[in-house]
Amino acid sequence: MVDRAGLFLPWFILVKMSILGPYSFAGKMKIVEEPNTFGLNNPFLAQGSRLQPKVTPGPVSGPAHLRRLAGKCFSYIESTYKYEFCPFHNITQHEQSFRWNAYSGILGIWQEWEIVNNTFLAMWMREGDACGNKNRQTKVILTCGGSSKLAQVSEPTTCVYSLSFETPLVCHPHSLLVYPTLSDKLQIEWDEIEQARYENLITEQGYNNLLRDIFEDAGFLKSQKVKEKPDITTTSKTHDSLQKCNEVGSLERIQNHS
């Protein structure tokens, strides 16, 4: 068989044409599924329709080697949703759909660490978009992995999410210990609290409250302290020496939490 240009076509092309007909070489349509971003910073939407955080992220804190994650974002697709986790910033959810009202929202903004047994266990992203009479929040658990990535996402309770973030930065057994990240001053305070606990000078509740004070002072936990206005009529105590002053101050702090 000769084509219109007078050239002979290979036999296997002739066979294919005879089987499939004259439309066998018609161009195939390539379908590309692009994730929907209509709800995220779309310039054609009104300003009030874009993602608007309720609060600003807390300061970067915790182990120094994890601070290199600040400014980076990690994506994870589960079913029809794409999750984007930006350590020390926020976490968002975007519905992968071409619907005009596909959901995009903030699941939480970086606030504080969760500390258990002298260990940084998880990052808490709070004050996300409204969900009924409360705001969405997300707990990001750090686990050892070969590369930094989101590995799993779930919603244990309504509007409270749980994400697993794998990274080689936490594979060392001491990588998430709290004590080494503290300043010398706060380490000394912790040592004094441990000694007071050992000598039964404080209750377990008092011990936990004092530890929380240290973690708040270090910036690991969001402060729950109520700022009081100074009373200018109160006369400050005087002490014979700086050492005596420090001893009384430590004792008063321990007694207040016992």
PDB file of N, CA and C in Angstrom, residues 153-187:
ATOM      1  N   VAL A 153      -2.823  10.745  58.300  1.00  0.00           N
ATOM      2  CA  VAL A 153      -3.733  11.755  58.827  1.00  0.00           C
ATOM      3  C   VAL A 153      -5.033  11.083  59.236  1.00  0.00           C
ATOM      4  N   SER A 154      -5.601  11.537  60.342  1.00  0.00           N
ATOM      5  CA  SER A 154      -6.875  10.993  60.809  1.00  0.00           C
ATOM      6  C   SER A 154      -7.615  12.088  61.572  1.00  0.00           C
ATOM      7  N   GLU A 155      -8.868  11.812  61.897  1.00  0.00           N
ATOM      8  CA  GLU A 155      -9.701  12.746  62.650  1.00  0.00           C
ATOM      9  C   GLU A 155     -10.336  11.976  63.805  1.00  0.00           C
ATOM     10  N   PRO A 156      -9.576  11.776  64.910  1.00  0.00           N
ATOM     11  CA  PRO A 156     -10.069  10.964  66.033  1.00  0.00           C
ATOM     12  C   PRO A 156     -11.392  11.456  66.590  1.00  0.00           C
ATOM     13  N   THR A 157     -11.533  12.769  66.709  1.00  0.00           N
ATOM     14  CA  THR A 157     -12.797  13.362  67.128  1.00  0.00           C
ATOM     15  C   THR A 157     -13.127  14.498  66.169  1.00  0.00           C
ATOM     16  N   THR A 158     -14.377  14.890  66.145  1.00  0.00           N
ATOM     17  CA  THR A 158     -14.824  15.890  65.187  1.00  0.00           C
ATOM     18  C   THR A 158     -13.997  17.168  65.277  1.00  0.00           C
ATOM     19  N   CYS A 159     -13.391  17.525  64.156  1.00  0.00           N
ATOM     20  CA  CYS A 159     -12.623  18.770  64.009  1.00  0.00           C
ATOM     21  C   CYS A 159     -11.335  18.800  64.821  1.00  0.00           C
ATOM     22  N   VAL A 160     -10.910  17.654  65.344  1.00  0.00           N
ATOM     23  CA  VAL A 160      -9.599  17.523  65.990  1.00  0.00           C
ATOM     24  C   VAL A 160      -8.824  16.479  65.190  1.00  0.00           C
ATOM     25  N   TYR A 161      -7.765  16.910  64.527  1.00  0.00           N
ATOM     26  CA  TYR A 161      -7.039  16.059  63.592  1.00  0.00           C
ATOM     27  C   TYR A 161      -5.729  15.573  64.206  1.00  0.00           C
ATOM     28  N   SER A 162      -5.257  14.447  63.687  1.00  0.00           N
ATOM     29  CA  SER A 162      -3.986  13.881  64.125  1.00  0.00           C
ATOM     30  C   SER A 162      -3.160  13.546  62.894  1.00  0.00           C
ATOM     31  N   LEU A 163      -1.953  14.093  62.829  1.00  0.00           N
ATOM     32  CA  LEU A 163      -1.058  13.840  61.707  1.00  0.00           C
ATOM     33  C   LEU A 163       0.242  13.238  62.210  1.00  0.00           C
ATOM     34  N   SER A 164       0.806  12.357  61.409  1.00  0.00           N
ATOM     35  CA  SER A 164       2.111  11.777  61.710  1.00  0.00           C
ATOM     36  C   SER A 164       3.124  12.365  60.735  1.00  0.00           C
ATOM     37  N   PHE A 165       4.172  12.971  61.290  1.00  0.00           N
ATOM     38  CA  PHE A 165       5.213  13.586  60.469  1.00  0.00           C
ATOM     39  C   PHE A 165       6.525  12.844  60.691  1.00  0.00           C
ATOM     40  N   GLU A 166       7.025  12.220  59.629  1.00  0.00           N
ATOM     41  CA  GLU A 166       8.276  11.475  59.707  1.00  0.00           C
ATOM     42  C   GLU A 166       9.447  12.373  59.310  1.00  0.00           C
ATOM     43  N   THR A 167      10.556  12.228  60.030  1.00  0.00           N
ATOM     44  CA  THR A 167      11.755  12.987  59.689  1.00  0.00           C
ATOM     45  C   THR A 167      12.983  12.323  60.311  1.00  0.00           C
ATOM     46  N   PRO A 168      14.099  12.306  59.605  1.00  0.00           N
ATOM     47  CA  PRO A 168      15.332  11.752  60.191  1.00  0.00           C
ATOM     48  C   PRO A 168      15.885  12.626  61.309  1.00  0.00           C
ATOM     49  N   LEU A 169      15.349  13.825  61.473  1.00  0.00           N
ATOM     50  CA  LEU A 169      15.839  14.744  62.498  1.00  0.00           C
ATOM     51  C   LEU A 169      15.493  14.289  63.909  1.00  0.00           C
ATOM     52  N   VAL A 170      14.583  13.316  64.045  1.00  0.00           N
ATOM     53  CA  VAL A 170      14.190  12.865  65.389  1.00  0.00           C
ATOM     54  C   VAL A 170      14.558  11.401  65.625  1.00  0.00           C
ATOM     55  N   CYS A 171      15.433  10.853  64.807  1.00  0.00           N
ATOM     56  CA  CYS A 171      15.782   9.438  64.944  1.00  0.00           C
ATOM     57  C   CYS A 171      16.749   9.177  66.102  1.00  0.00           C
ATOM     58  N   HIS A 172      17.559  10.151  66.460  1.00  0.00           N
ATOM     59  CA  HIS A 172      18.470   9.959  67.585  1.00  0.00           C
ATOM     60  C   HIS A 172      17.660   9.874  68.873  1.00  0.00           C
ATOM     61  N   PRO A 173      18.000   8.946  69.778  1.00  0.00           N
ATOM     62  CA  PRO A 173      17.197   8.767  71.000  1.00  0.00           C
ATOM     63  C   PRO A 173      17.116  10.005  71.889  1.00  0.00           C
ATOM     64  N   HIS A 174      18.065  10.931  71.747  1.00  0.00           N
ATOM     65  CA  HIS A 174      18.051  12.137  72.575  1.00  0.00           C
ATOM     66  C   HIS A 174      17.578  13.370  71.809  1.00  0.00           C
ATOM     67  N   SER A 175      17.116  13.180  70.588  1.00  0.00           N
ATOM     68  CA  SER A 175      16.811  14.324  69.720  1.00  0.00           C
ATOM     69  C   SER A 175      15.620  15.149  70.191  1.00  0.00           C
ATOM     70  N   LEU A 176      14.729  14.564  71.005  1.00  0.00           N
ATOM     71  CA  LEU A 176      13.532  15.282  71.434  1.00  0.00           C
ATOM     72  C   LEU A 176      13.494  15.522  72.942  1.00  0.00           C
ATOM     73  N   LEU A 177      14.629  15.381  73.614  1.00  0.00           N
ATOM     74  CA  LEU A 177      14.671  15.641  75.049  1.00  0.00           C
ATOM     75  C   LEU A 177      14.548  17.146  75.312  1.00  0.00           C
ATOM     76  N   VAL A 178      13.811  17.489  76.356  1.00  0.00           N
ATOM     77  CA  VAL A 178      13.555  18.891  76.662  1.00  0.00           C
ATOM     78  C   VAL A 178      14.712  19.528  77.429  1.00  0.00           C
ATOM     79  N   TYR A 179      15.222  18.840  78.434  1.00  0.00           N
ATOM     80  CA  TYR A 179      16.209  19.426  79.351  1.00  0.00           C
ATOM     81  C   TYR A 179      17.406  20.053  78.632  1.00  0.00           C
ATOM     82  N   PRO A 180      18.024  19.374  77.643  1.00  0.00           N
ATOM     83  CA  PRO A 180      19.204  19.972  76.992  1.00  0.00           C
ATOM     84  C   PRO A 180      18.903  21.255  76.224  1.00  0.00           C
ATOM     85  N   THR A 181      17.645  21.494  75.890  1.00  0.00           N
ATOM     86  CA  THR A 181      17.306  22.692  75.114  1.00  0.00           C
ATOM     87  C   THR A 181      17.110  23.921  75.990  1.00  0.00           C
ATOM     88  N   LEU A 182      17.087  23.729  77.314  1.00  0.00           N
ATOM     89  CA  LEU A 182      16.843  24.841  78.231  1.00  0.00           C
ATOM     90  C   LEU A 182      18.107  25.662  78.470  1.00  0.00           C
ATOM     91  N   SER A 183      17.910  26.899  78.870  1.00  0.00           N
ATOM     92  CA  SER A 183      19.037  27.745  79.255  1.00  0.00           C
ATOM     93  C   SER A 183      19.624  27.239  80.572  1.00  0.00           C
ATOM     94  N   ASP A 184      20.824  27.680  80.896  1.00  0.00           N
ATOM     95  CA  ASP A 184      21.461  27.265  82.153  1.00  0.00           C
ATOM     96  C   ASP A 184      20.586  27.633  83.350  1.00  0.00           C
ATOM     97  N   LYS A 185      19.985  28.804  83.299  1.00  0.00           N
ATOM     98  CA  LYS A 185      19.147  29.268  84.405  1.00  0.00           C
ATOM     99  C   LYS A 185      17.956  28.337  84.626  1.00  0.00           C
ATOM    100  N   LEU A 186      17.281  27.970  83.535  1.00  0.00           N
ATOM    101  CA  LEU A 186      16.109  27.104  83.665  1.00  0.00           C
ATOM    102  C   LEU A 186      16.505  25.676  84.024  1.00  0.00           C
ATOM    103  N   GLN A 187      17.673  25.233  83.601  1.00  0.00           N
ATOM    104  CA  GLN A 187      18.147  23.912  84.010  1.00  0.00           C
ATOM    105  C   GLN A 187      18.389  23.866  85.515  1.00  0.00           C
TER     106      GLN A 187
END
